[in-house]
mmCIF file of C-alpha atoms in Angstrom:
data_model
loop_
_atom_site.group_PDB
_atom_site.id
_atom_site.type_symbol
_atom_site.label_atom_id
_atom_site.label_comp_id
_atom_site.label_asym_id
_atom_site.label_seq_id
_atom_site.Cartn_x
_atom_site.Cartn_y
_atom_site.Cartn_z
ATOM 1 C CA MET A 1 184.656 -126.261 42.006
ATOM 2 C CA LYS A 2 185.032 -127.929 45.396
ATOM 3 C CA LYS A 3 186.928 -124.883 46.705
ATOM 4 C CA ILE A 4 184.116 -122.605 45.610
ATOM 5 C CA LEU A 5 181.487 -124.722 47.377
ATOM 6 C CA ARG A 6 183.615 -124.892 50.513
ATOM 7 C CA TRP A 7 184.091 -121.113 50.668
ATOM 8 C CA ALA A 8 180.378 -120.603 50.000
ATOM 9 C CA GLY A 9 179.507 -122.874 52.919
ATOM 10 C CA ILE A 10 181.941 -121.016 55.193
ATOM 11 C CA ALA A 11 180.391 -117.685 54.163
ATOM 12 C CA LEU A 12 176.888 -118.953 54.857
ATOM 13 C CA ILE A 13 177.856 -120.199 58.320
ATOM 14 C CA ALA A 14 179.506 -116.870 59.082
ATOM 15 C CA LEU A 15 176.405 -114.978 57.925
ATOM 16 C CA VAL A 16 174.145 -117.067 60.153
ATOM 17 C CA PHE A 17 176.482 -116.513 63.111
ATOM 18 C CA ILE A 18 176.586 -112.762 62.603
ATOM 19 C CA GLY A 19 172.761 -112.568 62.215
ATOM 20 C CA THR A 20 172.253 -114.554 65.403
ATOM 21 C CA PHE A 21 174.664 -112.298 67.270
ATOM 22 C CA VAL A 22 172.880 -109.147 66.079
ATOM 23 C CA PHE A 23 169.452 -110.558 67.013
ATOM 24 C CA LEU A 24 170.556 -111.540 70.514
ATOM 25 C CA TYR A 25 172.197 -108.140 70.981
ATOM 26 C CA GLN A 26 169.041 -106.346 70.012
ATOM 27 C CA LYS A 27 166.937 -108.469 72.350
ATOM 28 C CA SER A 28 169.276 -107.778 75.254
ATOM 29 C CA THR A 29 169.248 -104.009 74.699
ATOM 30 C CA PRO A 30 166.931 -102.282 77.239
ATOM 31 C CA LYS A 31 163.935 -100.406 75.750
ATOM 32 C CA VAL A 32 163.134 -96.777 76.486
ATOM 33 C CA THR A 33 159.514 -95.882 77.232
ATOM 34 C CA THR A 34 158.435 -92.341 76.480
ATOM 35 C CA TYR A 35 155.339 -90.776 77.996
ATOM 36 C CA GLU A 36 153.074 -87.961 76.966
ATOM 37 C CA ILE A 37 153.616 -84.906 79.163
ATOM 38 C CA ASN A 38 150.588 -83.004 80.494
ATOM 39 C CA THR A 39 150.571 -79.668 82.285
ATOM 40 C CA ALA A 40 148.595 -78.876 85.426
ATOM 41 C CA GLU A 41 146.478 -75.794 84.656
ATOM 42 C CA LEU A 42 143.636 -73.712 86.013
ATOM 43 C CA LEU A 43 140.286 -74.740 84.515
ATOM 44 C CA ASP A 44 136.579 -74.520 85.174
ATOM 45 C CA ILE A 45 135.284 -78.047 85.682
ATOM 46 C CA GLU A 46 131.818 -79.521 86.090
ATOM 47 C CA LYS A 47 130.543 -82.931 87.115
ATOM 48 C CA THR A 48 127.341 -83.679 85.261
ATOM 49 C CA THR A 49 124.860 -86.500 84.956
ATOM 50 C CA ILE A 50 122.867 -87.482 81.872
ATOM 51 C CA ILE A 51 119.264 -88.602 82.317
ATOM 52 C CA THR A 52 117.300 -90.243 79.514
ATOM 53 C CA GLY A 53 113.598 -89.619 79.167
ATOM 54 C CA LYS A 54 110.876 -88.115 76.996
ATOM 55 C CA ILE A 55 109.334 -84.751 76.243
ATOM 56 C CA GLU A 56 105.655 -84.586 77.111
ATOM 57 C CA PRO A 57 102.970 -81.899 77.299
ATOM 58 C CA ARG A 58 102.178 -80.895 80.856
ATOM 59 C CA ASP A 59 98.424 -80.980 80.213
ATOM 60 C CA GLU A 60 97.271 -83.858 78.021
ATOM 61 C CA VAL A 61 93.500 -84.314 78.220
ATOM 62 C CA ASN A 62 91.365 -87.188 76.987
ATOM 63 C CA ILE A 63 88.066 -85.837 75.654
ATOM 64 C CA LYS A 64 85.206 -88.220 76.505
ATOM 65 C CA PRO A 65 81.459 -88.064 75.771
ATOM 66 C CA GLN A 66 78.806 -87.382 78.383
ATOM 67 C CA ILE A 67 76.293 -89.524 76.496
ATOM 68 C CA SER A 68 76.428 -92.940 74.828
ATOM 69 C CA GLY A 69 75.770 -93.284 71.133
ATOM 70 C CA ILE A 70 77.403 -93.455 67.709
ATOM 71 C CA ILE A 71 79.858 -90.978 66.193
ATOM 72 C CA SER A 72 77.940 -89.194 63.448
ATOM 73 C CA ALA A 73 80.505 -86.497 62.565
ATOM 74 C CA LEU A 74 84.149 -85.630 63.211
ATOM 75 C CA TYR A 75 85.185 -81.998 62.822
ATOM 76 C CA LYS A 76 88.862 -82.253 63.865
ATOM 77 C CA GLU A 77 91.795 -84.524 63.134
ATOM 78 C CA ALA A 78 95.236 -85.035 64.654
ATOM 79 C CA GLY A 79 97.379 -81.909 64.332
ATOM 80 C CA ASP A 80 94.496 -79.425 64.289
ATOM 81 C CA VAL A 81 94.504 -76.471 66.679
ATOM 82 C CA VAL A 82 91.425 -76.216 68.903
ATOM 83 C CA LYS A 83 90.089 -73.681 71.372
ATOM 84 C CA LYS A 84 88.311 -74.434 74.614
ATOM 85 C CA ASP A 85 84.615 -75.383 73.989
ATOM 86 C CA GLU A 86 85.239 -75.839 70.255
ATOM 87 C CA VAL A 87 83.299 -78.811 68.846
ATOM 88 C CA ILE A 88 85.427 -81.844 67.960
ATOM 89 C CA ALA A 89 82.751 -84.436 67.156
ATOM 90 C CA LYS A 90 79.033 -85.127 67.214
ATOM 91 C CA VAL A 91 77.338 -88.181 68.726
ATOM 92 C CA LYS A 92 74.043 -89.628 67.548
ATOM 93 C CA VAL A 93 72.059 -90.934 70.497
ATOM 94 C CA ILE A 94 70.676 -94.469 70.535
ATOM 95 C CA PRO A 95 67.745 -94.027 72.949
ATOM 96 C CA ASP A 96 66.887 -96.474 75.701
ATOM 97 C CA MET A 97 63.477 -97.921 74.863
ATOM 98 C CA SER A 98 62.189 -97.750 78.424
ATOM 99 C CA SER A 99 63.214 -94.096 78.794
ATOM 100 C CA LEU A 100 61.790 -93.304 75.366
ATOM 101 C CA SER A 101 58.452 -94.892 76.218
ATOM 102 C CA SER A 102 58.247 -92.978 79.511
ATOM 103 C CA ALA A 103 59.036 -89.690 77.762
ATOM 104 C CA GLU A 104 56.395 -90.295 75.102
ATOM 105 C CA ASN A 105 53.773 -91.104 77.762
ATOM 106 C CA ARG A 106 54.673 -87.904 79.594
ATOM 107 C CA VAL A 107 54.041 -85.910 76.411
ATOM 108 C CA LYS A 108 50.633 -87.580 75.928
ATOM 109 C CA LEU A 109 49.599 -86.831 79.504
ATOM 110 C CA ALA A 110 50.814 -83.237 79.136
ATOM 111 C CA GLU A 111 48.702 -82.893 75.964
ATOM 112 C CA ILE A 112 45.584 -84.131 77.791
ATOM 113 C CA SER A 113 46.221 -81.797 80.724
ATOM 114 C CA LEU A 114 46.853 -78.846 78.434
ATOM 115 C CA LYS A 115 43.659 -79.500 76.467
ATOM 116 C CA GLN A 116 41.596 -79.690 79.635
ATOM 117 C CA ALA A 117 43.247 -76.568 81.069
ATOM 118 C CA GLN A 118 42.524 -74.663 77.863
ATOM 119 C CA THR A 119 38.866 -75.728 77.942
ATOM 120 C CA ASP A 120 38.484 -74.729 81.596
ATOM 121 C CA PHE A 121 40.153 -71.380 80.961
ATOM 122 C CA ASP A 122 37.917 -70.587 77.963
ATOM 123 C CA ARG A 123 34.811 -71.392 80.014
ATOM 124 C CA MET A 124 36.057 -69.347 82.964
ATOM 125 C CA LYS A 125 36.889 -66.442 80.694
ATOM 126 C CA ASN A 126 33.317 -66.326 79.319
ATOM 127 C CA LEU A 127 31.863 -66.467 82.818
ATOM 128 C CA PHE A 128 34.215 -63.732 83.993
ATOM 129 C CA ASN A 129 33.207 -61.522 81.084
ATOM 130 C CA GLU A 130 29.566 -62.041 82.102
ATOM 131 C CA LYS A 131 30.595 -61.189 85.669
ATOM 132 C CA VAL A 132 29.376 -64.529 86.947
ATOM 133 C CA VAL A 133 32.668 -65.580 88.556
ATOM 134 C CA SER A 134 35.178 -63.601 90.550
ATOM 135 C CA ALA A 135 38.473 -62.309 89.248
ATOM 136 C CA GLU A 136 40.228 -64.668 91.648
ATOM 137 C CA ASP A 137 38.688 -67.768 90.018
ATOM 138 C CA TYR A 138 39.551 -66.424 86.599
ATOM 139 C CA GLU A 139 43.197 -65.833 87.564
ATOM 140 C CA LYS A 140 43.484 -69.335 89.023
ATOM 141 C CA SER A 141 42.328 -70.884 85.741
ATOM 142 C CA GLU A 142 44.825 -68.722 83.869
ATOM 143 C CA VAL A 143 47.674 -69.938 86.101
ATOM 144 C CA THR A 144 46.567 -73.553 85.601
ATOM 145 C CA LEU A 145 46.715 -73.051 81.818
ATOM 146 C CA LYS A 146 50.202 -71.560 81.984
ATOM 147 C CA ASN A 147 51.402 -74.469 84.118
ATOM 148 C CA ALA A 148 49.939 -76.944 81.628
ATOM 149 C CA LYS A 149 51.713 -75.210 78.755
ATOM 150 C CA MET A 150 55.017 -75.253 80.667
ATOM 151 C CA GLU A 151 54.639 -78.951 81.470
ATOM 152 C CA MET A 152 53.938 -79.588 77.785
ATOM 153 C CA ASN A 153 57.165 -77.809 76.776
ATOM 154 C CA ASN A 154 59.142 -79.663 79.414
ATOM 155 C CA ALA A 155 57.737 -83.019 78.327
ATOM 156 C CA LYS A 156 58.625 -82.353 74.681
ATOM 157 C CA ASP A 157 62.113 -81.205 75.693
ATOM 158 C CA ALA A 158 62.605 -84.355 77.767
ATOM 159 C CA LEU A 159 61.446 -86.499 74.846
ATOM 160 C CA ASN A 160 63.877 -84.744 72.487
ATOM 161 C CA ILE A 161 66.755 -85.253 74.926
ATOM 162 C CA VAL A 162 65.994 -88.986 75.149
ATOM 163 C CA ARG A 163 65.514 -89.336 71.406
ATOM 164 C CA GLU A 164 68.190 -86.950 70.036
ATOM 165 C CA GLY A 165 70.303 -86.019 73.037
ATOM 166 C CA ILE A 166 69.565 -82.340 72.390
ATOM 167 C CA SER A 167 67.677 -79.941 74.604
ATOM 168 C CA LEU A 168 65.254 -77.740 72.693
ATOM 169 C CA ASN A 169 65.754 -74.968 75.248
ATOM 170 C CA ASN A 170 69.582 -75.018 75.106
ATOM 171 C CA ALA A 171 70.692 -76.725 71.912
ATOM 172 C CA GLN A 172 74.155 -75.111 71.949
ATOM 173 C CA MET A 173 75.085 -76.947 75.159
ATOM 174 C CA SER A 174 73.915 -80.307 73.879
ATOM 175 C CA THR A 175 75.778 -83.342 75.201
ATOM 176 C CA THR A 176 75.810 -84.771 71.691
ATOM 177 C CA LEU A 177 78.367 -82.121 70.715
ATOM 178 C CA ILE A 178 81.770 -83.219 72.026
ATOM 179 C CA ARG A 179 83.830 -80.131 72.876
ATOM 180 C CA SER A 180 87.458 -79.551 73.777
ATOM 181 C CA THR A 181 87.983 -78.723 77.434
ATOM 182 C CA ILE A 182 91.291 -76.835 76.881
ATOM 183 C CA ASP A 183 93.132 -74.797 74.265
ATOM 184 C CA GLY A 184 95.720 -76.853 72.416
ATOM 185 C CA ILE A 185 96.496 -79.228 69.574
ATOM 186 C CA VAL A 186 94.674 -82.460 68.798
ATOM 187 C CA LEU A 187 97.249 -85.209 69.311
ATOM 188 C CA ASP A 188 95.028 -88.159 68.421
ATOM 189 C CA VAL A 189 91.504 -89.015 67.311
ATOM 190 C CA PRO A 190 91.160 -92.750 67.992
ATOM 191 C CA VAL A 191 87.545 -93.068 66.766
ATOM 192 C CA LYS A 192 85.903 -93.007 63.356
ATOM 193 C CA ILE A 193 82.452 -92.083 62.123
ATOM 194 C CA GLY A 194 80.123 -94.955 62.964
ATOM 195 C CA ASN A 195 82.017 -96.088 66.074
ATOM 196 C CA SER A 196 79.966 -96.671 69.208
ATOM 197 C CA VAL A 197 81.001 -94.629 72.242
ATOM 198 C CA ILE A 198 80.214 -94.942 75.934
ATOM 199 C CA LEU A 199 79.687 -92.042 78.297
ATOM 200 C CA SER A 200 82.160 -91.335 81.078
ATOM 201 C CA ASN A 201 80.845 -91.891 84.612
ATOM 202 C CA SER A 202 81.948 -93.163 88.009
ATOM 203 C CA PHE A 203 81.665 -96.781 86.843
ATOM 204 C CA ASN A 204 83.217 -96.486 83.398
ATOM 205 C CA ASP A 205 86.151 -94.540 81.979
ATOM 206 C CA GLY A 206 84.219 -93.942 78.791
ATOM 207 C CA THR A 207 85.423 -93.856 75.203
ATOM 208 C CA THR A 208 88.160 -91.364 74.316
ATOM 209 C CA ILE A 209 87.012 -89.229 71.396
ATOM 210 C CA ALA A 210 90.241 -87.204 71.116
ATOM 211 C CA THR A 211 93.417 -86.344 73.005
ATOM 212 C CA VAL A 212 94.227 -82.636 73.261
ATOM 213 C CA ALA A 213 97.370 -81.040 74.717
ATOM 214 C CA ASN A 214 98.933 -77.620 75.093
ATOM 215 C CA MET A 215 102.176 -78.042 73.107
ATOM 216 C CA GLN A 216 103.563 -74.715 74.324
ATOM 217 C CA ASP A 217 103.803 -76.004 77.896
ATOM 218 C CA LEU A 218 106.158 -79.005 77.760
ATOM 219 C CA ILE A 219 108.031 -80.949 80.416
ATOM 220 C CA PHE A 220 110.902 -83.421 80.389
ATOM 221 C CA ARG A 221 110.155 -86.631 82.280
ATOM 222 C CA GLY A 222 112.935 -89.060 83.183
ATOM 223 C CA LYS A 223 114.471 -91.148 85.980
ATOM 224 C CA ILE A 224 117.682 -90.593 87.957
ATOM 225 C CA ASP A 225 119.681 -93.174 89.910
ATOM 226 C CA GLU A 226 119.584 -93.178 93.720
ATOM 227 C CA THR A 227 123.351 -92.516 93.866
ATOM 228 C CA GLU A 228 122.828 -89.086 92.292
ATOM 229 C CA VAL A 229 119.361 -88.010 93.412
ATOM 230 C CA GLY A 230 120.756 -86.568 96.652
ATOM 231 C CA ARG A 231 122.836 -84.059 94.674
ATOM 232 C CA ILE A 232 119.950 -82.428 92.854
ATOM 233 C CA THR A 233 117.285 -80.001 94.070
ATOM 234 C CA THR A 234 114.268 -78.387 92.493
ATOM 235 C CA GLY A 235 115.061 -75.144 90.721
ATOM 236 C CA MET A 236 118.346 -76.398 89.253
ATOM 237 C CA PRO A 237 118.944 -75.578 85.555
ATOM 238 C CA VAL A 238 118.695 -78.466 83.101
ATOM 239 C CA GLU A 239 119.898 -78.634 79.504
ATOM 240 C CA ILE A 240 117.760 -80.771 77.206
ATOM 241 C CA SER A 241 118.955 -82.301 73.937
ATOM 242 C CA VAL A 242 116.487 -83.954 71.567
ATOM 243 C CA GLY A 243 117.752 -86.970 69.655
ATOM 244 C CA ALA A 244 115.453 -86.407 66.673
ATOM 245 C CA ILE A 245 116.558 -82.778 66.193
ATOM 246 C CA GLN A 246 120.276 -82.182 65.752
ATOM 247 C CA ASP A 247 121.992 -79.137 67.220
ATOM 248 C CA LEU A 248 118.937 -78.278 69.328
ATOM 249 C CA SER A 249 119.500 -77.481 72.985
ATOM 250 C CA LEU A 250 116.600 -76.475 75.220
ATOM 251 C CA GLN A 251 116.842 -74.863 78.627
ATOM 252 C CA ALA A 252 114.676 -76.208 81.444
ATOM 253 C CA THR A 253 114.202 -75.929 85.187
ATOM 254 C CA LEU A 254 113.951 -78.939 87.498
ATOM 255 C CA GLU A 255 110.566 -78.729 89.212
ATOM 256 C CA TYR A 256 109.831 -82.186 90.611
ATOM 257 C CA ILE A 257 111.769 -85.033 92.244
ATOM 258 C CA ALA A 258 109.775 -88.111 93.230
ATOM 259 C CA PRO A 259 109.799 -88.820 96.968
ATOM 260 C CA LYS A 260 109.699 -92.567 96.335
ATOM 261 C CA ALA A 261 111.891 -94.771 94.140
ATOM 262 C CA VAL A 262 110.770 -97.377 91.631
ATOM 263 C CA GLU A 263 112.856 -100.473 90.936
ATOM 264 C CA GLU A 264 113.907 -101.145 87.355
ATOM 265 C CA ASN A 265 116.347 -103.913 86.429
ATOM 266 C CA GLY A 266 117.613 -104.081 89.994
ATOM 267 C CA ALA A 267 118.264 -100.318 90.290
ATOM 268 C CA ASN A 268 116.329 -97.812 92.390
ATOM 269 C CA LEU A 269 115.306 -94.866 90.229
ATOM 270 C CA PHE A 270 113.526 -91.608 91.081
ATOM 271 C CA GLU A 271 111.268 -89.832 88.589
ATOM 272 C CA ILE A 272 112.049 -86.200 87.813
ATOM 273 C CA LYS A 273 110.241 -83.508 85.818
ATOM 274 C CA ALA A 274 111.713 -80.352 84.315
ATOM 275 C CA ALA A 275 109.761 -77.438 82.827
ATOM 276 C CA ILE A 276 111.061 -76.657 79.327
ATOM 277 C CA GLN A 277 111.508 -73.061 78.152
ATOM 278 C CA LEU A 278 110.347 -73.506 74.554
ATOM 279 C CA PRO A 279 111.316 -70.783 72.042
ATOM 280 C CA SER A 280 108.409 -69.512 69.965
ATOM 281 C CA ASP A 281 110.027 -70.611 66.694
ATOM 282 C CA VAL A 282 110.706 -74.209 67.791
ATOM 283 C CA LYS A 283 108.164 -76.965 67.167
ATOM 284 C CA ILE A 284 108.417 -80.092 69.332
ATOM 285 C CA ARG A 285 106.303 -83.229 68.992
ATOM 286 C CA ALA A 286 104.981 -85.096 72.010
ATOM 287 C CA GLY A 287 106.913 -88.245 72.884
ATOM 288 C CA TYR A 288 110.343 -87.232 71.539
ATOM 289 C CA SER A 289 113.188 -89.069 73.269
ATOM 290 C CA ALA A 290 115.570 -86.657 74.963
ATOM 291 C CA ASN A 291 118.555 -86.437 77.290
ATOM 292 C CA ALA A 292 118.733 -84.070 80.239
ATOM 293 C CA GLU A 293 122.106 -82.884 81.493
ATOM 294 C CA ILE A 294 122.273 -81.641 85.089
ATOM 295 C CA VAL A 295 125.360 -80.108 86.682
ATOM 296 C CA LEU A 296 125.887 -81.878 90.003
ATOM 297 C CA GLU A 297 129.071 -80.065 91.078
ATOM 298 C CA ARG A 298 131.095 -77.151 89.710
ATOM 299 C CA ALA A 299 134.569 -75.758 90.471
ATOM 300 C CA THR A 300 135.989 -72.612 88.882
ATOM 301 C CA LYS A 301 139.654 -71.712 88.337
ATOM 302 C CA THR A 302 140.894 -74.889 89.989
ATOM 303 C CA ILE A 303 144.045 -76.935 89.276
ATOM 304 C CA CYS A 304 143.263 -79.765 86.886
ATOM 305 C CA VAL A 305 145.147 -82.536 85.096
ATOM 306 C CA PRO A 306 143.903 -85.156 82.612
ATOM 307 C CA GLU A 307 142.373 -88.057 84.484
ATOM 308 C CA ALA A 308 144.634 -90.450 82.519
ATOM 309 C CA SER A 309 147.621 -88.952 84.394
ATOM 310 C CA LEU A 310 146.517 -90.459 87.717
ATOM 311 C CA GLU A 311 147.554 -93.730 89.261
ATOM 312 C CA PHE A 312 145.121 -95.333 91.698
ATOM 313 C CA VAL A 313 146.501 -97.686 94.334
ATOM 314 C CA GLY A 314 143.907 -98.804 96.865
ATOM 315 C CA ASP A 315 142.513 -95.675 98.490
ATOM 316 C CA SER A 316 145.481 -93.549 97.420
ATOM 317 C CA THR A 317 146.002 -91.507 94.265
ATOM 318 C CA TYR A 318 149.332 -90.549 92.712
ATOM 319 C CA VAL A 319 150.786 -88.555 89.827
ATOM 320 C CA TYR A 320 154.275 -88.678 88.348
ATOM 321 C CA VAL A 321 155.769 -85.189 88.097
ATOM 322 C CA LEU A 322 158.520 -84.668 85.480
ATOM 323 C CA THR A 323 161.856 -83.762 87.100
ATOM 324 C CA ASP A 324 164.282 -84.196 84.164
ATOM 325 C CA SER A 325 163.538 -84.212 80.449
ATOM 326 C CA THR A 326 167.147 -83.751 79.230
ATOM 327 C CA SER A 327 168.413 -87.216 80.171
ATOM 328 C CA PRO A 328 168.189 -90.105 77.700
ATOM 329 C CA THR A 329 165.118 -91.204 79.645
ATOM 330 C CA GLN A 330 162.400 -89.061 81.237
ATOM 331 C CA GLN A 331 162.733 -88.755 85.011
ATOM 332 C CA PHE A 332 159.631 -88.549 87.222
ATOM 333 C CA GLN A 333 158.854 -88.099 90.897
ATOM 334 C CA ARG A 334 155.849 -89.931 92.332
ATOM 335 C CA ARG A 335 153.548 -87.719 94.407
ATOM 336 C CA ALA A 336 150.430 -88.448 96.395
ATOM 337 C CA VAL A 337 147.576 -86.102 95.509
ATOM 338 C CA THR A 338 144.119 -85.241 96.779
ATOM 339 C CA THR A 339 141.516 -85.104 94.031
ATOM 340 C CA GLY A 340 138.142 -83.428 93.664
ATOM 341 C CA ILE A 341 135.465 -83.577 90.998
ATOM 342 C CA SER A 342 135.946 -85.017 87.520
ATOM 343 C CA ASP A 343 134.176 -84.417 84.235
ATOM 344 C CA GLY A 344 135.443 -87.683 82.775
ATOM 345 C CA ILE A 345 138.389 -86.047 80.994
ATOM 346 C CA TYR A 346 139.933 -83.663 83.516
ATOM 347 C CA ILE A 347 140.036 -84.082 87.278
ATOM 348 C CA GLU A 348 140.488 -81.495 90.005
ATOM 349 C CA VAL A 349 143.682 -81.808 92.083
ATOM 350 C CA LYS A 350 143.266 -80.098 95.442
ATOM 351 C CA GLN A 351 146.711 -80.964 96.861
ATOM 352 C CA GLY A 352 149.945 -82.396 95.494
ATOM 353 C CA VAL A 353 150.632 -80.349 92.348
ATOM 354 C CA LYS A 354 150.761 -76.699 91.432
ATOM 355 C CA VAL A 355 149.973 -74.792 88.252
ATOM 356 C CA GLY A 356 152.581 -75.467 85.571
ATOM 357 C CA ASP A 357 153.782 -78.840 86.908
ATOM 358 C CA LYS A 358 154.490 -81.356 84.151
ATOM 359 C CA VAL A 359 152.913 -84.723 84.872
ATOM 360 C CA ARG A 360 153.259 -88.070 83.153
ATOM 361 C CA GLY A 361 150.486 -89.032 80.781
ATOM 362 C CA ILE A 362 149.891 -92.111 78.668
ATOM 363 C CA GLU A 363 152.718 -94.122 77.104
ATOM 364 C CA ILE A 364 153.254 -93.002 73.525
ATOM 365 C CA ILE A 365 156.580 -94.470 72.208
ATOM 366 C CA ASP A 366 158.498 -97.668 72.738
ATOM 367 C CA SER A 367 161.933 -97.338 71.034
ATOM 368 C CA GLU A 368 165.230 -99.206 71.115
ATOM 369 C CA LYS A 369 168.173 -97.464 72.713
#
């Protein structure tokens, strides 16, 4: 029994020794690093910038009343199509008591004048028929009567305007009828029947009855950083993608670059606007968030390698060109290169490599020899 235990102990010690030897041998064995191999090839490459912003109608008009009062009727709601001069709402006038009193007094005076002019004309007519007065006197009395009648009509019209806001002579152009000033779609009607409204004048913005916009003439509005604004010019093509509508890409043309920057979160940004070419079968809502992609630089049929293949040391850039792939380890030659534009994945190499060169990429395998 003792012999068995002794031999078992010897075997255990030997096993531990052998395991330790194997472990130390493996740790001392140098590792082989294998890299992905990329090929320098001719590609078309673009450097782009992405600008966030919104889609807005070019012409968005706030419809305001030309008279103060209370909304008595609404004929349109948000989403309705309207034509220029089409009635959107009606305002009931709350007359000013002083103006109303003056208009009523004017009517009373006009009535008195008209009655007197009628009496004088009737008397003059009888005398003229009896050939007592001249034709000239008769014609003067007739003119006076006509003037009195006209003043009476004007006084009544003025009273109706003060009281109802409607001209008896031109009811269709009444200021109580709030009309659209452009063709478009009603985006918003912020008032309800019974709301008080204030007229728009030089001292007051007035109450907005409705907002109308032409939704077939849209623009993209966004802001670009000062480091990139010098690379863009008006007339450049812009590609618009709308976050709320998948797989929709709209073409646009850059038409405005702000001459002055605004500071936001410590960065100087310049506002831009791009006119959108909207297909007839596409419906876009005002205020959609969108991204605009602008090509800043473009190179065609130029030598490119993946940007991950480059090594940056200070102001210098290098690649490792494969010289031997048959040896147990890959052999590379370090070369300085001159680079051009990058699209974030591929980068243009102007000098240092030629088409077909194999360059070192990212490390992909660590294996024991």
